[in-house]
């Protein structure tokens, strides 16, 4: 049977492109998001991808959500931890809520969701996990100390989980996208966005497909020797 993939935040932006790329490569895909909306409805009706609704910052909701999927479709074999938010502010003006909302959603979700699938993967000796980090977790970004901390944390999490599970044929990798054309980036002020694009050597924002094609490769059985790595997809904007 086709591999079962779970893509958090898979109803729009990068997550949607990832979900579609996995579907097109023959996976059975489930997408998640926070709340019902037009994007989620389209995902189900137009793309034929079922959507589950829960908050990735809430451990118990993740436990119940993954249990529902397991009961209906079986154990998750491919996990893409993609859901994420921003709540930008200069650190000296950042509220506690801005700090913890971003940490809980972007980093806490790594524990909350991955913990629900890892035991099945270990038992069945197969798994592909791809965690979506960010260029700003690699290089830092003024106004994003919360986001950069979470996205950098994902890289340490990825390497440690990769080491723990390599012998079980479970690979764990991180993808660090640069600025891509999604709602998250559309929220950036136009003049700021213009200066960001000017700093991207390929001269454009990334398309969701640019990220999705790499994630689909990492999620493939054929990528079994690739683990613990971080892949930059940023048009040359930052070369580590
Ligand atoms: P979008 O804002 O377009 O979509 C975010 C998705 O995540 C939505 O499906 C949203 O659900 C879901 N989501 C957010 N918070 C939660 C939550 N608490 N629980 C469940 N689902 C949640 O984001 P992008 O596609 O732009 O970004 C996707 C990932 O890529 C993020 O982790 C982001 O940090 C990262 N990234 C994006 C870059 C970019 O340029 N776009 C650059 C670098 C990294 P809902 O629709 O219900 O809100």
mmCIF file of C-alpha atoms and ligand atoms in Angstrom:
data_model
loop_
_atom_site.group_PDB
_atom_site.id
_atom_site.type_symbol
_atom_site.label_atom_id
_atom_site.label_comp_id
_atom_site.label_asym_id
_atom_site.label_seq_id
_atom_site.Cartn_x
_atom_site.Cartn_y
_atom_site.Cartn_z
ATOM 1 C CA UNK A 1 0.000 0.000 0.000
ATOM 2 C CA UNK A 2 1.125 3.579 -0.594
ATOM 3 C CA UNK A 3 2.999 5.275 2.244
ATOM 4 C CA UNK A 4 0.913 7.407 4.610
ATOM 5 C CA UNK A 5 2.126 11.000 4.937
ATOM 6 C CA UNK A 6 1.073 13.624 7.472
ATOM 7 C CA UNK A 7 1.761 17.286 6.618
ATOM 8 C CA UNK A 8 1.070 19.776 9.405
ATOM 9 C CA UNK A 9 -0.095 23.159 8.169
ATOM 10 C CA UNK A 10 -0.709 21.397 4.882
ATOM 11 C CA UNK A 11 -3.700 23.398 3.682
ATOM 12 C CA UNK A 12 -1.971 26.437 2.239
ATOM 13 C CA UNK A 13 1.424 27.932 1.370
ATOM 14 C CA UNK A 14 4.423 25.627 1.496
ATOM 15 C CA UNK A 15 2.500 22.881 3.296
ATOM 16 C CA UNK A 16 -0.112 22.662 0.557
ATOM 17 C CA UNK A 17 2.564 22.380 -2.142
ATOM 18 C CA UNK A 18 4.287 19.670 -0.083
ATOM 19 C CA UNK A 19 1.032 17.749 0.394
ATOM 20 C CA UNK A 20 0.299 17.895 -3.338
ATOM 21 C CA UNK A 21 3.844 16.849 -4.268
ATOM 22 C CA UNK A 22 3.612 13.811 -1.973
ATOM 23 C CA UNK A 23 0.172 12.929 -3.335
ATOM 24 C CA UNK A 24 1.463 13.199 -6.904
ATOM 25 C CA UNK A 25 4.262 10.782 -6.008
ATOM 26 C CA UNK A 26 1.749 8.195 -4.876
ATOM 27 C CA UNK A 27 1.504 8.781 -1.122
ATOM 28 C CA UNK A 28 -1.712 8.787 0.831
ATOM 29 C CA UNK A 29 -1.683 12.248 2.421
ATOM 30 C CA UNK A 30 -3.438 13.849 5.389
ATOM 31 C CA UNK A 31 -3.057 17.600 5.911
ATOM 32 C CA UNK A 32 -3.711 19.506 9.125
ATOM 33 C CA UNK A 33 -4.474 23.094 10.006
ATOM 34 C CA UNK A 34 -5.796 25.061 12.974
ATOM 35 C CA UNK A 35 -9.312 25.942 11.959
ATOM 36 C CA UNK A 36 -11.835 25.243 9.277
ATOM 37 C CA UNK A 37 -11.687 27.647 6.347
ATOM 38 C CA UNK A 38 -11.858 27.955 2.600
ATOM 39 C CA UNK A 39 -8.323 26.613 2.043
ATOM 40 C CA UNK A 40 -9.044 23.477 4.053
ATOM 41 C CA UNK A 41 -12.342 22.959 2.262
ATOM 42 C CA UNK A 42 -10.593 23.296 -1.129
ATOM 43 C CA UNK A 43 -7.949 20.841 -0.066
ATOM 44 C CA UNK A 44 -10.569 18.209 0.607
ATOM 45 C CA UNK A 45 -12.933 18.942 -2.277
ATOM 46 C CA UNK A 46 -10.542 19.911 -5.077
ATOM 47 C CA UNK A 47 -7.375 18.040 -4.138
ATOM 48 C CA UNK A 48 -8.906 14.971 -2.512
ATOM 49 C CA UNK A 49 -6.693 15.342 0.560
ATOM 50 C CA UNK A 50 -8.418 14.852 3.927
ATOM 51 C CA UNK A 51 -7.843 17.577 6.510
ATOM 52 C CA UNK A 52 -7.608 17.237 10.288
ATOM 53 C CA UNK A 53 -8.067 20.248 12.523
ATOM 54 C CA UNK A 54 -5.968 20.694 15.621
ATOM 55 C CA UNK A 55 -3.492 23.063 17.258
ATOM 56 C CA UNK A 56 0.062 21.732 16.942
ATOM 57 C CA UNK A 57 0.973 23.671 20.091
ATOM 58 C CA UNK A 58 -1.365 21.448 22.112
ATOM 59 C CA UNK A 59 0.115 18.041 22.980
ATOM 60 C CA UNK A 60 -3.187 16.401 23.853
ATOM 61 C CA UNK A 61 -4.812 17.625 20.633
ATOM 62 C CA UNK A 62 -1.889 16.178 18.648
ATOM 63 C CA UNK A 63 -2.188 12.862 20.473
ATOM 64 C CA UNK A 64 -5.907 12.610 19.765
ATOM 65 C CA UNK A 65 -5.501 13.783 16.157
ATOM 66 C CA UNK A 66 -2.786 11.305 15.237
ATOM 67 C CA UNK A 67 -4.727 8.519 17.003
ATOM 68 C CA UNK A 68 -7.741 9.290 14.770
ATOM 69 C CA UNK A 69 -5.585 9.080 11.646
ATOM 70 C CA UNK A 70 -4.005 5.830 12.830
ATOM 71 C CA UNK A 71 -7.369 4.277 13.447
ATOM 72 C CA UNK A 72 -8.719 5.309 10.046
ATOM 73 C CA UNK A 73 -5.672 4.954 7.805
ATOM 74 C CA UNK A 74 -2.907 3.245 9.764
ATOM 75 C CA UNK A 75 0.439 4.397 11.145
ATOM 76 C CA UNK A 76 2.063 7.546 9.757
ATOM 77 C CA UNK A 77 5.205 6.707 7.764
ATOM 78 C CA UNK A 78 6.137 10.175 6.530
ATOM 79 C CA UNK A 79 5.852 13.236 8.760
ATOM 80 C CA UNK A 80 6.409 16.778 7.543
ATOM 81 C CA UNK A 81 6.482 19.198 10.477
ATOM 82 C CA UNK A 82 5.601 22.329 8.542
ATOM 83 C CA UNK A 83 3.028 24.335 10.571
ATOM 84 C CA UNK A 84 4.458 27.623 11.769
ATOM 85 C CA UNK A 85 3.678 31.236 12.619
ATOM 86 C CA UNK A 86 5.430 34.561 13.077
ATOM 87 C CA UNK A 87 4.817 37.223 15.707
ATOM 88 C CA UNK A 88 7.536 39.743 14.968
ATOM 89 C CA UNK A 89 8.777 42.474 17.285
ATOM 90 C CA UNK A 90 12.088 43.916 18.376
ATOM 91 C CA UNK A 91 13.131 41.856 21.382
ATOM 92 C CA UNK A 92 13.012 44.845 23.771
ATOM 93 C CA UNK A 93 9.339 45.281 22.829
ATOM 94 C CA UNK A 94 8.411 41.610 22.545
ATOM 95 C CA UNK A 95 5.608 40.424 24.816
ATOM 96 C CA UNK A 96 5.709 37.132 26.639
ATOM 97 C CA UNK A 97 2.778 35.991 24.490
ATOM 98 C CA UNK A 98 4.681 36.734 21.265
ATOM 99 C CA UNK A 99 7.675 34.782 22.555
ATOM 100 C CA UNK A 100 5.789 31.714 23.781
ATOM 101 C CA UNK A 101 3.194 31.554 20.979
ATOM 102 C CA UNK A 102 5.985 31.236 18.431
ATOM 103 C CA UNK A 103 8.096 28.872 20.553
ATOM 104 C CA UNK A 104 5.122 26.637 21.353
ATOM 105 C CA UNK A 105 3.843 26.532 17.776
ATOM 106 C CA UNK A 106 7.112 26.333 15.843
ATOM 107 C CA UNK A 107 9.310 24.334 18.245
ATOM 108 C CA UNK A 108 6.875 22.765 20.727
ATOM 109 C CA UNK A 109 5.091 21.191 17.763
ATOM 110 C CA UNK A 110 8.238 19.209 16.950
ATOM 111 C CA UNK A 111 7.763 17.342 20.211
ATOM 112 C CA UNK A 112 3.965 17.335 20.202
ATOM 113 C CA UNK A 113 3.533 15.822 16.737
ATOM 114 C CA UNK A 114 6.696 13.762 16.305
ATOM 115 C CA UNK A 115 6.218 12.051 19.667
ATOM 116 C CA UNK A 116 2.917 10.636 18.378
ATOM 117 C CA UNK A 117 4.481 8.883 15.378
ATOM 118 C CA UNK A 118 8.011 7.918 16.401
ATOM 119 C CA UNK A 119 7.175 4.745 18.296
ATOM 120 C CA UNK A 120 5.278 3.291 15.328
ATOM 121 C CA UNK A 121 8.135 4.220 13.025
ATOM 122 C CA UNK A 122 10.697 2.572 15.315
ATOM 123 C CA UNK A 123 8.604 -0.535 15.688
ATOM 124 C CA UNK A 124 8.041 -0.836 11.943
ATOM 125 C CA UNK A 125 11.636 0.137 11.164
ATOM 126 C CA UNK A 126 10.678 2.750 8.627
ATOM 127 C CA UNK A 127 10.132 6.491 8.713
ATOM 128 C CA UNK A 128 10.816 9.754 6.929
ATOM 129 C CA UNK A 129 10.642 12.972 8.950
ATOM 130 C CA UNK A 130 11.191 16.408 7.414
ATOM 131 C CA UNK A 131 11.175 19.479 9.653
ATOM 132 C CA UNK A 132 10.665 22.917 8.117
ATOM 133 C CA UNK A 133 13.111 25.418 9.597
ATOM 134 C CA UNK A 134 13.952 28.783 8.015
ATOM 135 C CA UNK A 135 16.782 30.873 6.611
ATOM 136 C CA UNK A 136 16.270 33.073 9.671
ATOM 137 C CA UNK A 137 16.951 30.176 12.019
ATOM 138 C CA UNK A 138 20.320 29.856 10.232
ATOM 139 C CA UNK A 139 21.409 33.484 10.101
ATOM 140 C CA UNK A 140 19.220 35.341 12.647
ATOM 141 C CA UNK A 141 16.894 38.201 11.778
ATOM 142 C CA UNK A 142 16.168 41.492 13.534
ATOM 143 C CA UNK A 143 12.595 41.470 14.816
ATOM 144 C CA UNK A 144 12.449 37.665 14.869
ATOM 145 C CA UNK A 145 14.364 36.548 17.969
ATOM 146 C CA UNK A 146 11.427 34.294 18.887
ATOM 147 C CA UNK A 147 11.088 32.821 15.378
ATOM 148 C CA UNK A 148 14.847 32.437 14.857
ATOM 149 C CA UNK A 149 15.215 30.731 18.256
ATOM 150 C CA UNK A 150 12.486 28.240 17.375
ATOM 151 C CA UNK A 151 13.776 27.602 13.864
ATOM 152 C CA UNK A 152 17.376 27.162 15.084
ATOM 153 C CA UNK A 153 16.093 24.803 17.782
ATOM 154 C CA UNK A 154 14.581 22.648 15.054
ATOM 155 C CA UNK A 155 18.062 22.022 13.649
ATOM 156 C CA UNK A 156 19.398 20.593 16.933
ATOM 157 C CA UNK A 157 16.238 18.547 17.336
ATOM 158 C CA UNK A 158 16.616 17.196 13.800
ATOM 159 C CA UNK A 159 20.219 16.068 14.267
ATOM 160 C CA UNK A 160 19.548 14.429 17.637
ATOM 161 C CA UNK A 161 16.474 12.574 16.412
ATOM 162 C CA UNK A 162 18.407 11.491 13.321
ATOM 163 C CA UNK A 163 21.163 9.996 15.490
ATOM 164 C CA UNK A 164 18.702 8.193 17.759
ATOM 165 C CA UNK A 165 16.802 6.599 14.870
ATOM 166 C CA UNK A 166 19.286 6.066 12.043
ATOM 167 C CA UNK A 167 19.661 2.351 12.767
ATOM 168 C CA UNK A 168 15.890 1.909 12.427
ATOM 169 C CA UNK A 169 15.745 3.167 8.847
ATOM 170 C CA UNK A 170 14.158 6.424 9.999
ATOM 171 C CA UNK A 171 15.661 9.526 8.429
ATOM 172 C CA UNK A 172 15.225 12.989 9.923
ATOM 173 C CA UNK A 173 16.165 16.086 7.943
ATOM 174 C CA UNK A 174 15.528 19.815 8.039
ATOM 175 C CA UNK A 175 14.717 22.141 5.172
ATOM 176 C CA UNK A 176 15.452 25.837 5.638
ATOM 177 C CA UNK A 177 13.502 27.840 3.063
ATOM 178 C CA UNK A 178 14.335 31.413 2.184
ATOM 179 C CA UNK A 179 11.608 33.937 1.447
ATOM 180 C CA UNK A 180 8.798 32.255 -0.482
ATOM 181 C CA UNK A 181 5.640 33.581 -2.033
ATOM 182 C CA UNK A 182 3.043 32.642 0.626
ATOM 183 C CA UNK A 183 0.631 34.444 2.955
ATOM 184 C CA UNK A 184 3.335 34.559 5.642
ATOM 185 C CA UNK A 185 5.588 36.655 3.413
ATOM 186 C CA UNK A 186 2.698 38.661 1.907
ATOM 187 C CA UNK A 187 2.310 40.088 5.427
ATOM 188 C CA UNK A 188 5.744 41.765 5.130
ATOM 189 C CA UNK A 189 5.631 45.527 4.306
ATOM 190 C CA UNK A 190 6.014 46.034 0.511
ATOM 191 C CA UNK A 191 9.104 48.269 0.773
ATOM 192 C CA UNK A 192 10.784 45.755 3.120
ATOM 193 C CA UNK A 193 9.863 42.891 0.780
ATOM 194 C CA UNK A 194 11.345 44.762 -2.167
ATOM 195 C CA UNK A 195 14.666 45.115 -0.369
ATOM 196 C CA UNK A 196 14.560 41.426 0.598
ATOM 197 C CA UNK A 197 14.083 40.373 -3.034
ATOM 198 C CA UNK A 198 16.967 42.658 -4.034
ATOM 199 C CA UNK A 199 19.165 40.581 -1.720
ATOM 200 C CA UNK A 200 18.243 37.233 -3.301
ATOM 201 C CA UNK A 201 20.842 36.319 -5.954
ATOM 202 C CA UNK A 202 18.366 34.446 -8.178
ATOM 203 C CA UNK A 203 16.273 37.645 -8.196
ATOM 204 C CA UNK A 204 12.906 36.333 -7.060
ATOM 205 C CA UNK A 205 10.982 34.899 -4.126
ATOM 206 C CA UNK A 206 10.864 31.137 -3.847
ATOM 207 C CA UNK A 207 7.791 29.329 -5.141
ATOM 208 C CA UNK A 208 6.175 26.775 -2.803
ATOM 209 C CA UNK A 209 7.068 24.110 -5.392
ATOM 210 C CA UNK A 210 10.783 24.914 -4.986
ATOM 211 C CA UNK A 211 10.549 23.694 -1.390
ATOM 212 C CA UNK A 212 8.029 20.916 -2.032
ATOM 213 C CA UNK A 213 10.188 19.132 -4.606
ATOM 214 C CA UNK A 214 13.063 18.847 -2.130
ATOM 215 C CA UNK A 215 10.776 17.656 0.671
ATOM 216 C CA UNK A 216 9.315 15.017 -1.653
ATOM 217 C CA UNK A 217 12.820 13.744 -2.401
ATOM 218 C CA UNK A 218 13.692 13.524 1.318
ATOM 219 C CA UNK A 219 10.409 11.713 1.986
ATOM 220 C CA UNK A 220 11.180 9.074 -0.628
ATOM 221 C CA UNK A 221 12.398 5.591 0.218
ATOM 222 C CA UNK A 222 15.359 6.229 -2.094
ATOM 223 C CA UNK A 223 16.674 8.952 0.272
ATOM 224 C CA UNK A 224 17.571 6.447 3.003
ATOM 225 C CA UNK A 225 21.238 7.518 3.239
ATOM 226 C CA UNK A 226 20.336 11.192 3.785
ATOM 227 C CA UNK A 227 19.789 11.985 7.454
ATOM 228 C CA UNK A 228 20.574 14.674 10.023
ATOM 229 C CA UNK A 229 21.096 17.227 7.276
ATOM 230 C CA UNK A 230 19.847 20.767 6.786
ATOM 231 C CA UNK A 231 19.014 21.862 3.250
ATOM 232 C CA UNK A 232 18.947 25.537 2.301
ATOM 233 C CA UNK A 233 16.408 26.481 -0.374
ATOM 234 C CA UNK A 234 16.895 30.214 -0.519
ATOM 235 C CA UNK A 235 17.942 31.350 -3.990
ATOM 236 C CA UNK A 236 21.498 31.881 -2.752
ATOM 237 C CA UNK A 237 20.521 34.467 -0.139
ATOM 238 C CA UNK A 238 22.448 32.725 2.626
ATOM 239 C CA UNK A 239 25.206 30.170 2.147
ATOM 240 C CA UNK A 240 26.267 28.510 5.383
HETATM 241 P P1 LIG B 1 1.304 29.961 5.920
HETATM 242 O O1 LIG B 1 1.068 31.020 6.938
HETATM 243 O O2 LIG B 1 0.969 30.224 4.496
HETATM 244 O O3 LIG B 1 0.565 28.588 6.373
HETATM 245 C C1 LIG B 1 0.785 28.114 7.650
HETATM 246 C C2 LIG B 1 0.076 26.808 7.842
HETATM 247 O O4 LIG B 1 0.351 26.336 9.179
HETATM 248 C C3 LIG B 1 -1.450 26.908 7.747
HETATM 249 O O5 LIG B 1 -1.990 25.715 7.231
HETATM 250 C C4 LIG B 1 -1.858 27.088 9.203
HETATM 251 O O6 LIG B 1 -3.185 26.669 9.486
HETATM 252 C C5 LIG B 1 -0.868 26.170 9.878
HETATM 253 N N1 LIG B 1 -0.713 26.496 11.289
HETATM 254 C C6 LIG B 1 -0.185 27.614 11.831
HETATM 255 N N2 LIG B 1 -0.241 27.545 13.183
HETATM 256 C C7 LIG B 1 -0.803 26.354 13.493
HETATM 257 C C8 LIG B 1 -1.142 25.705 14.695
HETATM 258 N N3 LIG B 1 -0.897 26.266 15.883
HETATM 259 N N4 LIG B 1 -1.712 24.498 14.638
HETATM 260 C C9 LIG B 1 -1.966 23.912 13.446
HETATM 261 N N5 LIG B 1 -1.682 24.462 12.270
HETATM 262 C C10 LIG B 1 -1.106 25.685 12.295
HETATM 263 O O7 LIG B 1 2.853 29.591 6.103
HETATM 264 P P2 LIG B 1 3.970 29.237 5.014
HETATM 265 O O8 LIG B 1 3.463 28.236 4.073
HETATM 266 O O9 LIG B 1 4.569 30.474 4.517
HETATM 267 O O10 LIG B 1 5.080 28.552 5.969
HETATM 268 C C11 LIG B 1 5.091 27.166 6.217
HETATM 269 C C12 LIG B 1 6.312 26.840 7.063
HETATM 270 O O11 LIG B 1 7.490 27.267 6.374
HETATM 271 C C13 LIG B 1 6.326 27.558 8.406
HETATM 272 O O12 LIG B 1 6.906 26.712 9.393
HETATM 273 C C14 LIG B 1 7.241 28.736 8.157
HETATM 274 O O13 LIG B 1 7.855 29.190 9.338
HETATM 275 C C15 LIG B 1 8.246 28.134 7.188
HETATM 276 N N6 LIG B 1 8.925 29.096 6.360
HETATM 277 C C16 LIG B 1 8.224 29.879 5.475
HETATM 278 C C17 LIG B 1 8.910 30.781 4.683
HETATM 279 C C18 LIG B 1 8.202 31.644 3.695
HETATM 280 O O14 LIG B 1 8.866 32.465 3.081
HETATM 281 N N7 LIG B 1 6.920 31.497 3.478
HETATM 282 C C19 LIG B 1 10.368 30.949 4.775
HETATM 283 C C20 LIG B 1 10.983 30.062 5.726
HETATM 284 C C21 LIG B 1 10.287 29.176 6.479
HETATM 285 P P3 LIG B 1 -4.417 27.741 9.422
HETATM 286 O O15 LIG B 1 -4.667 27.963 7.950
HETATM 287 O O16 LIG B 1 -5.541 27.041 10.115
HETATM 288 O O17 LIG B 1 -3.935 28.967 10.121
#
